[in-house]
Short mmCIF file of C-alpha atoms in Angstrom, two decimals:
data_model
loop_
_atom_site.label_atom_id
_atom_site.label_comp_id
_atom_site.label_asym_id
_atom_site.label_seq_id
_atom_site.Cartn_x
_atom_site.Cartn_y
_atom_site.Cartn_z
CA UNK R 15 0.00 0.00 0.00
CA UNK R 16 1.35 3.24 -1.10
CA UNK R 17 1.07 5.80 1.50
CA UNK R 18 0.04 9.27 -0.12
CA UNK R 19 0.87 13.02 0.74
CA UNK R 20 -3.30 13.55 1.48
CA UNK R 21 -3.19 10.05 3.88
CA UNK R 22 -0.70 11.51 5.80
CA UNK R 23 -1.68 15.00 6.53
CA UNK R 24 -2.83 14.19 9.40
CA UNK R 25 -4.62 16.17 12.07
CA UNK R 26 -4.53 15.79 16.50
CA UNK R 27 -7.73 16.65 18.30
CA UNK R 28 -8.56 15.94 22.18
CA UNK R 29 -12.15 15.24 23.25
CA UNK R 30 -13.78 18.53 25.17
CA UNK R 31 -14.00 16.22 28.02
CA UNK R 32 -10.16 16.14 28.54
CA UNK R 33 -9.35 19.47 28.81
CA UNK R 34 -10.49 21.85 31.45
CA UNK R 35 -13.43 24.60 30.87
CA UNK R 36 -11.97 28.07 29.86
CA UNK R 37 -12.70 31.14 32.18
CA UNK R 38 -14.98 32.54 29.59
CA UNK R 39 -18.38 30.92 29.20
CA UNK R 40 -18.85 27.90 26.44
CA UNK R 41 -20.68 28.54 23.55
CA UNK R 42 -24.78 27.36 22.96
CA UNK R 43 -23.52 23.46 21.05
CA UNK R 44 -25.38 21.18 19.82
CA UNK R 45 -25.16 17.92 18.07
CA UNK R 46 -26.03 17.43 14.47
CA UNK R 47 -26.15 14.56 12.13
CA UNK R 48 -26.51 15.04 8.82
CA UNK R 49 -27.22 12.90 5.44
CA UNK R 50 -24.99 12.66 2.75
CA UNK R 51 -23.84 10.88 -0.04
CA UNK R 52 -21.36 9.41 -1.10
CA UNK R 53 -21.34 10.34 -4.82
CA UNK R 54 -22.67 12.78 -6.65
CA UNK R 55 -25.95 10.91 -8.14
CA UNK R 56 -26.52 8.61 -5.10
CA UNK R 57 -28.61 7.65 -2.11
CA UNK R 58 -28.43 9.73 0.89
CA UNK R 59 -27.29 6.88 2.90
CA UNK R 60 -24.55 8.23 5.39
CA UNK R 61 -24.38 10.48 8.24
CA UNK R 62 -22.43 12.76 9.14
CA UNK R 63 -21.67 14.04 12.88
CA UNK R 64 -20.98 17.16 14.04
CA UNK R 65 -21.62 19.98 16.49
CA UNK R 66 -23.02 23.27 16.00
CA UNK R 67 -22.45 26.37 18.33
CA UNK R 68 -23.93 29.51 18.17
CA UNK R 69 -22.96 33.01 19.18
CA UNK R 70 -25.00 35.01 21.39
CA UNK R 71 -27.71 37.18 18.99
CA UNK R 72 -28.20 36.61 14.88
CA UNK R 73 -25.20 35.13 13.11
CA UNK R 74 -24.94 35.36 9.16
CA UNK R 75 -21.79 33.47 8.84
CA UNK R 76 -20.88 30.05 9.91
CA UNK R 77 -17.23 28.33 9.39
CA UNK R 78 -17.61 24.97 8.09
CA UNK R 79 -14.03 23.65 10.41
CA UNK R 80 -12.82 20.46 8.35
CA UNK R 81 -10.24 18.02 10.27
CA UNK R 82 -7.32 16.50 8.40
CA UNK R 83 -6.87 12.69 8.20
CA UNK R 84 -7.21 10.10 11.42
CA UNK R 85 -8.79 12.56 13.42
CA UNK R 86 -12.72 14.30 14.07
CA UNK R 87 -14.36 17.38 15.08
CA UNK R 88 -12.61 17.53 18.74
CA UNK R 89 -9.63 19.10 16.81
CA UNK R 90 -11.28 22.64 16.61
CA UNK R 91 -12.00 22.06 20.59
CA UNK R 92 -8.55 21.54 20.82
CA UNK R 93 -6.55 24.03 23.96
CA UNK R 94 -2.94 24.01 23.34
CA UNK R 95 -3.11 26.77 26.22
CA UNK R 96 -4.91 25.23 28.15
CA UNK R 97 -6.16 27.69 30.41
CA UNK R 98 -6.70 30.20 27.08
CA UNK R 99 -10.20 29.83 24.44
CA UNK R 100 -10.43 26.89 21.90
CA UNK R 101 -10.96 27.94 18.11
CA UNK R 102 -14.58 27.20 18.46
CA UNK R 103 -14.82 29.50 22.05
CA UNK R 104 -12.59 31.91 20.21
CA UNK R 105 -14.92 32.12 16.87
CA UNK R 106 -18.15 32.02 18.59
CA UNK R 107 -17.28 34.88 21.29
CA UNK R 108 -16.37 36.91 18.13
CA UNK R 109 -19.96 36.35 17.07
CA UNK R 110 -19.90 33.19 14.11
CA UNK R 111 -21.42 30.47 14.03
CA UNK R 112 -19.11 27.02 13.53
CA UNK R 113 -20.17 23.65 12.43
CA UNK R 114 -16.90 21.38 13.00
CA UNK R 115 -17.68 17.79 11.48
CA UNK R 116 -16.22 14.22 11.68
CA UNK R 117 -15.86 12.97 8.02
CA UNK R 118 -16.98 9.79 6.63
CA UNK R 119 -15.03 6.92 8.69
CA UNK R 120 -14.26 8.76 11.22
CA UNK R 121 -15.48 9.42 14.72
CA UNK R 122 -19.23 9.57 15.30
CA UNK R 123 -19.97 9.55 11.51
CA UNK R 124 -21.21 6.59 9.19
CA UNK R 125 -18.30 3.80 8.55
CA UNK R 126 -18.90 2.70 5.06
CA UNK R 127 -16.96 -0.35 3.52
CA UNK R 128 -13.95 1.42 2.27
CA UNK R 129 -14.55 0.59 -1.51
CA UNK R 130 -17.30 3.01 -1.03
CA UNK R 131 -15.26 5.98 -1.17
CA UNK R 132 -14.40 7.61 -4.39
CA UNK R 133 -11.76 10.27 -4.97
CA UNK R 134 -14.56 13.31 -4.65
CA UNK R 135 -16.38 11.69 -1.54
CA UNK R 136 -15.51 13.70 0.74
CA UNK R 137 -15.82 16.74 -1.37
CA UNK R 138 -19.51 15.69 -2.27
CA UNK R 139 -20.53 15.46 1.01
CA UNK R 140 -18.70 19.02 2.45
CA UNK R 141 -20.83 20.81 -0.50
CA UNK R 142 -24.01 19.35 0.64
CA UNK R 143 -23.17 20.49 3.94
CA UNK R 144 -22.48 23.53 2.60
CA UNK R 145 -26.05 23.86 1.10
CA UNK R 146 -28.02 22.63 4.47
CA UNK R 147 -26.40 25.52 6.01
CA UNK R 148 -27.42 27.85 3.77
CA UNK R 149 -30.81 26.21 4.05
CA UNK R 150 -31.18 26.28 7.88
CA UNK R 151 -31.82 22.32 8.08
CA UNK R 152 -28.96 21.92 10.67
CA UNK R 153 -30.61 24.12 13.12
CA UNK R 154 -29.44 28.02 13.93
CA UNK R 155 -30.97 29.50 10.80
CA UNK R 156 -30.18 30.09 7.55
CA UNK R 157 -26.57 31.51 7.17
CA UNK R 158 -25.88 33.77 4.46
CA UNK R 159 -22.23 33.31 4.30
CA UNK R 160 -20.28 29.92 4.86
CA UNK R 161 -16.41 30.10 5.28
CA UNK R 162 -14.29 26.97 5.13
CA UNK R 163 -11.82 26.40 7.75
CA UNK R 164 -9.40 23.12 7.29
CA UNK R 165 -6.41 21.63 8.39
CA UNK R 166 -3.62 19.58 7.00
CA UNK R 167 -5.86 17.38 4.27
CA UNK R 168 -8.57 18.91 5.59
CA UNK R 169 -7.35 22.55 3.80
CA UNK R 170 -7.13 20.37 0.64
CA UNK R 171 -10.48 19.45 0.53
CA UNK R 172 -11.51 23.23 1.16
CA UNK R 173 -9.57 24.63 -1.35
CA UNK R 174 -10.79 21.73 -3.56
CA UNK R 175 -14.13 23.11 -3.12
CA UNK R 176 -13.78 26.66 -2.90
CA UNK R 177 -11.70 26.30 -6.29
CA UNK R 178 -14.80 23.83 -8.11
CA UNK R 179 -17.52 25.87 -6.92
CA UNK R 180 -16.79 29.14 -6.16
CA UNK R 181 -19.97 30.37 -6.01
CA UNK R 182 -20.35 28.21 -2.66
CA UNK R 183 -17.67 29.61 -0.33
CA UNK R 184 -17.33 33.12 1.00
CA UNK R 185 -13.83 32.65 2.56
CA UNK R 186 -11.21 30.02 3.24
CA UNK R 187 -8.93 29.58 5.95
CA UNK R 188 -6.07 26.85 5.41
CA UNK R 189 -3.77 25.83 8.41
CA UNK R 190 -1.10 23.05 8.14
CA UNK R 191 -1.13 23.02 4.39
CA UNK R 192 1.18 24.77 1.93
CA UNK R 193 2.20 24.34 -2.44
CA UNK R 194 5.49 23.03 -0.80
CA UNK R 195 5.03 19.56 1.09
CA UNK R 196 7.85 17.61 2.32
CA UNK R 197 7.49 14.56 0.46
CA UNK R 198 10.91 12.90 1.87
CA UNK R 199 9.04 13.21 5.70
CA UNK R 200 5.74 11.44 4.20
CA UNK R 201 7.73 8.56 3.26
CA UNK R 202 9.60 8.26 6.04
CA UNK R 203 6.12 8.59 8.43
CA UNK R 204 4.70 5.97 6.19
CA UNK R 205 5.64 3.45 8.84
CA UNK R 206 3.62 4.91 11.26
CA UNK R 207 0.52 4.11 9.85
CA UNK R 208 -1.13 0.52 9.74
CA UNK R 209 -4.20 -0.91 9.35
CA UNK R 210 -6.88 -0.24 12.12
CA UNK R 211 -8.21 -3.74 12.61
CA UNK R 212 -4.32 -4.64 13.69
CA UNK R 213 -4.55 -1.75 16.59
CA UNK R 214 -5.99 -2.83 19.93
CA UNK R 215 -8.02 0.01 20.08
CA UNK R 216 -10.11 -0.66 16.90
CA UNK R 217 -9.94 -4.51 17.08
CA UNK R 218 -13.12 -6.17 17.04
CA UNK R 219 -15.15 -3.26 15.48
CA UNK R 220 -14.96 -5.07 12.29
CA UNK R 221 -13.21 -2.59 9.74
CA UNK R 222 -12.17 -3.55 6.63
CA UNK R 223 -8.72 -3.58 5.95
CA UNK R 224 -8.79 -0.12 3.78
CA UNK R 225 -9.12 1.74 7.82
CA UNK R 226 -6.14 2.91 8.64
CA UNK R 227 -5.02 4.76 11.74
CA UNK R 228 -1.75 5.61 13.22
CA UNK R 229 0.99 3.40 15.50
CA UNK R 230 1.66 4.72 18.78
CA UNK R 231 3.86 7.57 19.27
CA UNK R 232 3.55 8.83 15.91
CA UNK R 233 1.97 12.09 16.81
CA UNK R 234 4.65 13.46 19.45
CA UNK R 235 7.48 12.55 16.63
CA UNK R 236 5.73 14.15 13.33
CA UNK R 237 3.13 16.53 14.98
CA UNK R 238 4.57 18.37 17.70
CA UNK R 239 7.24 20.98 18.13
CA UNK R 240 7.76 19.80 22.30
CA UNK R 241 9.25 22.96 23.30
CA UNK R 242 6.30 24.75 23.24
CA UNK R 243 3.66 21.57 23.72
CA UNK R 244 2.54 20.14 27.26
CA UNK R 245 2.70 17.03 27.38
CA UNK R 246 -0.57 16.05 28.90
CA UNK R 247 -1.68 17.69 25.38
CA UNK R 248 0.33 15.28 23.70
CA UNK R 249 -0.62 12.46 25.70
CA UNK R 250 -4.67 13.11 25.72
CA UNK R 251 -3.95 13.12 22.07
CA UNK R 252 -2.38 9.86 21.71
CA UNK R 253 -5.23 8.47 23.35
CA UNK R 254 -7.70 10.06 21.49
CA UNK R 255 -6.94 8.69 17.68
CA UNK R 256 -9.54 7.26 15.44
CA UNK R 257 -9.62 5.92 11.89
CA UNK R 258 -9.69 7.21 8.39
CA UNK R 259 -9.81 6.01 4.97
CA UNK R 260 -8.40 7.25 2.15
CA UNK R 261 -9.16 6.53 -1.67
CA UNK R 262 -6.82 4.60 -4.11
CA UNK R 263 -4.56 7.24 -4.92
CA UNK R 264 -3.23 10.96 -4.21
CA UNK R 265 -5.97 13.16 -3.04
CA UNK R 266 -3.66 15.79 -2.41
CA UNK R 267 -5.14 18.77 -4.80
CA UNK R 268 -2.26 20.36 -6.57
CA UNK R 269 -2.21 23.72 -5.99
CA UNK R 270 -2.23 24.90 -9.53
CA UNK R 271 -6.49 24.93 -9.45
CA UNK R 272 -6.04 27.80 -6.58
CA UNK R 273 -6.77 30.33 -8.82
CA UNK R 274 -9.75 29.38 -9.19
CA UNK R 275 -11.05 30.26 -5.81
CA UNK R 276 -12.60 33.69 -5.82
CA UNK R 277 -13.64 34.19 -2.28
CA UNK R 278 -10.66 35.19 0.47
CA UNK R 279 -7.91 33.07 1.64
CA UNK R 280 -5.91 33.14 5.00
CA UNK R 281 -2.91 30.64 5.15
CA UNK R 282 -1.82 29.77 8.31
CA UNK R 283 1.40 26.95 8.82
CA UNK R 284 3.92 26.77 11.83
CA UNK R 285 7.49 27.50 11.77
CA UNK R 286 8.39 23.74 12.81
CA UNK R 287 6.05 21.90 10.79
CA UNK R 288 8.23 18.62 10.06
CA UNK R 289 5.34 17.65 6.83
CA UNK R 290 5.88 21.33 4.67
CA UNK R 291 9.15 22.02 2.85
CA UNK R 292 9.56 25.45 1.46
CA UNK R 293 9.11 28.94 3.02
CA UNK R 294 8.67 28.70 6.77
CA UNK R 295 11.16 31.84 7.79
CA UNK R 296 8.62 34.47 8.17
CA UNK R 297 5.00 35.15 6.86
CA UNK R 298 6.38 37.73 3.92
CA UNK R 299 8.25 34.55 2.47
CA UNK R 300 5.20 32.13 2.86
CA UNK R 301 3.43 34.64 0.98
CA UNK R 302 5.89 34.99 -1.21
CA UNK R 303 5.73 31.26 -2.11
CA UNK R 304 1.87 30.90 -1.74
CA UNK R 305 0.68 33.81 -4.03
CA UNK R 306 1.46 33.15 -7.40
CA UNK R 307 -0.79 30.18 -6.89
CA UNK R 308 -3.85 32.52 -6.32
CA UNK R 309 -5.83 35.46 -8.01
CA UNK R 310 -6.27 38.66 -7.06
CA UNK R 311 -9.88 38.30 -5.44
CA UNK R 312 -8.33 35.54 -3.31
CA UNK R 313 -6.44 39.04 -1.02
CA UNK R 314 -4.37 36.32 -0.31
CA UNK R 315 -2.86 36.11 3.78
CA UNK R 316 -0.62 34.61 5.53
CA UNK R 317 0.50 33.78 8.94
CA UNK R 318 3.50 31.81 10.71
CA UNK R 319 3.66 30.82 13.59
CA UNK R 320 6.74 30.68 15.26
CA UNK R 321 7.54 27.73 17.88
CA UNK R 322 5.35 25.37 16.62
CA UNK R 323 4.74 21.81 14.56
CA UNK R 324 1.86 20.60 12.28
CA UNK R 325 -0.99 20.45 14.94
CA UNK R 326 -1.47 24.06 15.57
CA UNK R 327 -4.21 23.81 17.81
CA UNK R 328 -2.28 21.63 20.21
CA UNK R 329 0.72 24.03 21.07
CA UNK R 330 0.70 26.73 23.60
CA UNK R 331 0.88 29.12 20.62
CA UNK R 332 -2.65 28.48 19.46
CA UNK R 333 -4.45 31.79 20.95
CA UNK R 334 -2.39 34.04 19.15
CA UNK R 335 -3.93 32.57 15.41
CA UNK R 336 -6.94 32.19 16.52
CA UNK R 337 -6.95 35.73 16.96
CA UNK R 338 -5.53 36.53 13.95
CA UNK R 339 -7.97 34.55 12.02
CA UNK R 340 -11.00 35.92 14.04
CA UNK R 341 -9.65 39.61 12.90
CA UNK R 342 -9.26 38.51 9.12
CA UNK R 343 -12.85 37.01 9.56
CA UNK R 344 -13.97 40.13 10.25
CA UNK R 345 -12.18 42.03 7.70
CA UNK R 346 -12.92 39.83 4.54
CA UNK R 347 -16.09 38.05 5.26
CA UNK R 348 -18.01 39.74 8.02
CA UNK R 349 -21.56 38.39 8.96
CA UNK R 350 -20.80 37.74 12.85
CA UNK R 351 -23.20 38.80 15.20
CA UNK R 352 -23.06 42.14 16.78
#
């Protein structure tokens, strides 16, 4: 089995459960599950899970947050600080709604037989999504204005969208993804990842042999950047994996279709992430890199973070993005209650 640059962009997330409350209150959440397909012209036969919190008052906007491979919807609940907002607290207190969603074979969602899945599944079912949130059949409304928020393969399938149907996004916000991957590190992470049914914590669940899911201690080596990680963090994310399946393959979206995106991007990587080669001095040279990639109504961003690995979320330098991405939010798209 050849392991491929999408498989292994791979995402941490820590149940809300494991992590302590913040000092500000929690956002109005509830759960959702949602029916999709699994190709274009097919039955609805799959759900999806997910939870949707609300801001206090009328919100027009709602960020779609997409994980990236092995991991759910607990990533955007993720405190790398962990006395300091998640991304969800963070967005919500600013006023937007957020739906963050476990994809197909992963988490609470459906777990189809593997062959199910074609190369645009998961697309297919983040555009219907899409359109019951613009239709107000997930609960909180109608929203006017849906940004995507991904990480790792999670910002390939948004920008996979946002460049097919354009008309569909309002904004885009891609962490732990750049034009420059480090191929050489995929390969040589390859050997962390086996097949699910051979880990004890999936064993007798009765997946077929195309779930995959990560060997232990994978995450601290390829994820982190310690220095600036807590190790309970790390830990509570070890513990906390899950499957995934992945298409025959590479599902990684070259990043020549970017310029077809017309809504707003923000690019966010960290300055240690061990999975992107390329530009990861200062934000001016990610930008640099990133922008002849994108058109003009893209107003292409960017952010680095400095002291910190491929799951953003889960360093102690988390807060200061989120709050970067919460002003750009407001800047470019707007639509958060007031």
């Amino acid at each position: 089995m050849r392991i491929t640059t999408a498989v292994l962009l791979a995402l941490a997330s820590i149940p809300a459960t494991s992590i302590p409350a913040a000092a500000n209150a929690a956002p109005a959440c509830r759960t959702i599950s949602a029916e999709v397909a699994m190709t274009s012209s097919g039955p609805a036969d799959q759900r999806v899970a997910g939870t949707l919190c609300l801001p206090r008052g009328r919100a027009a906007t709602v960020q779609l947050l997409i994980p990236g491979g092995f991991y759910g919807q607990a990533y955007w609940r993720m405190r790398g600080d962990r006395q300091r907002p998640s991304y969800v607290e963070t967005m919500t207190a600013a006023g937007y709604a957020t739906l963050a969603i476990d994809r197909l074979g992963t988490g609470a969602s459906s777990y189809p037989p593997s062959a199910r899945f074609g190369q645009d599944t998961h697309q297919i079912v983040i555009r219907r999504l899409i359109r019951q949130l613009r239709e107000g059949r997930l609960g909180g409304g109608r929203f006017a204005k849906v940004v995507l928020v991904g990480h790792s393969l999670g910002s390939t399938l948004a920008r996979t969208v946002a460049a097919a149907h354009p008309a569909e996004v309002d904004g885009v916000i891609l962490t732990g993804e750049s034009s420059v991957p480090n191929e050489a590190a995929f390969e040589q992470m390859g050997a962390g990842i086996y097949r699910a049914a051979d880990d004890p914590r999936f064993a007798g669940r009765g997946l077929d042999d195309g779930y995959l899911t990560t060997r232990p201690g994978l995450r601290a080596t390829w994820f982190y950047h310690r220095p600036n990680a807590e190790p309970k963090v790390i830990a509570a994310d070890e513990a906390t994996k899950t499957t995934d399946v992945f298409p025959p393959g590479d599902s990684y979206t070259p990043p020549s279709i970017n310029k077809r995106i017309q809504a707003p991007v923000l690019i966010v990587n960290g300055e240690h992430d061990k999975l992107l080669a390329g530009a990861r001095s200062s934000a001016a040279a990610l930008h640099a890199q990133e922008a002849p990639f994108y058109g003009p109504r893209a107003k292409l961003e960017t952010v680095l973070v400095p002291g910190t690995g491929h799951v953003l979320n889960g360093h102690r330098t988390a807060p200061h993005w989120f709050a970067q991405a919460r002003e750009w939010a407001d800047r470019r798209v707007g639509g958060a209650a007031r």
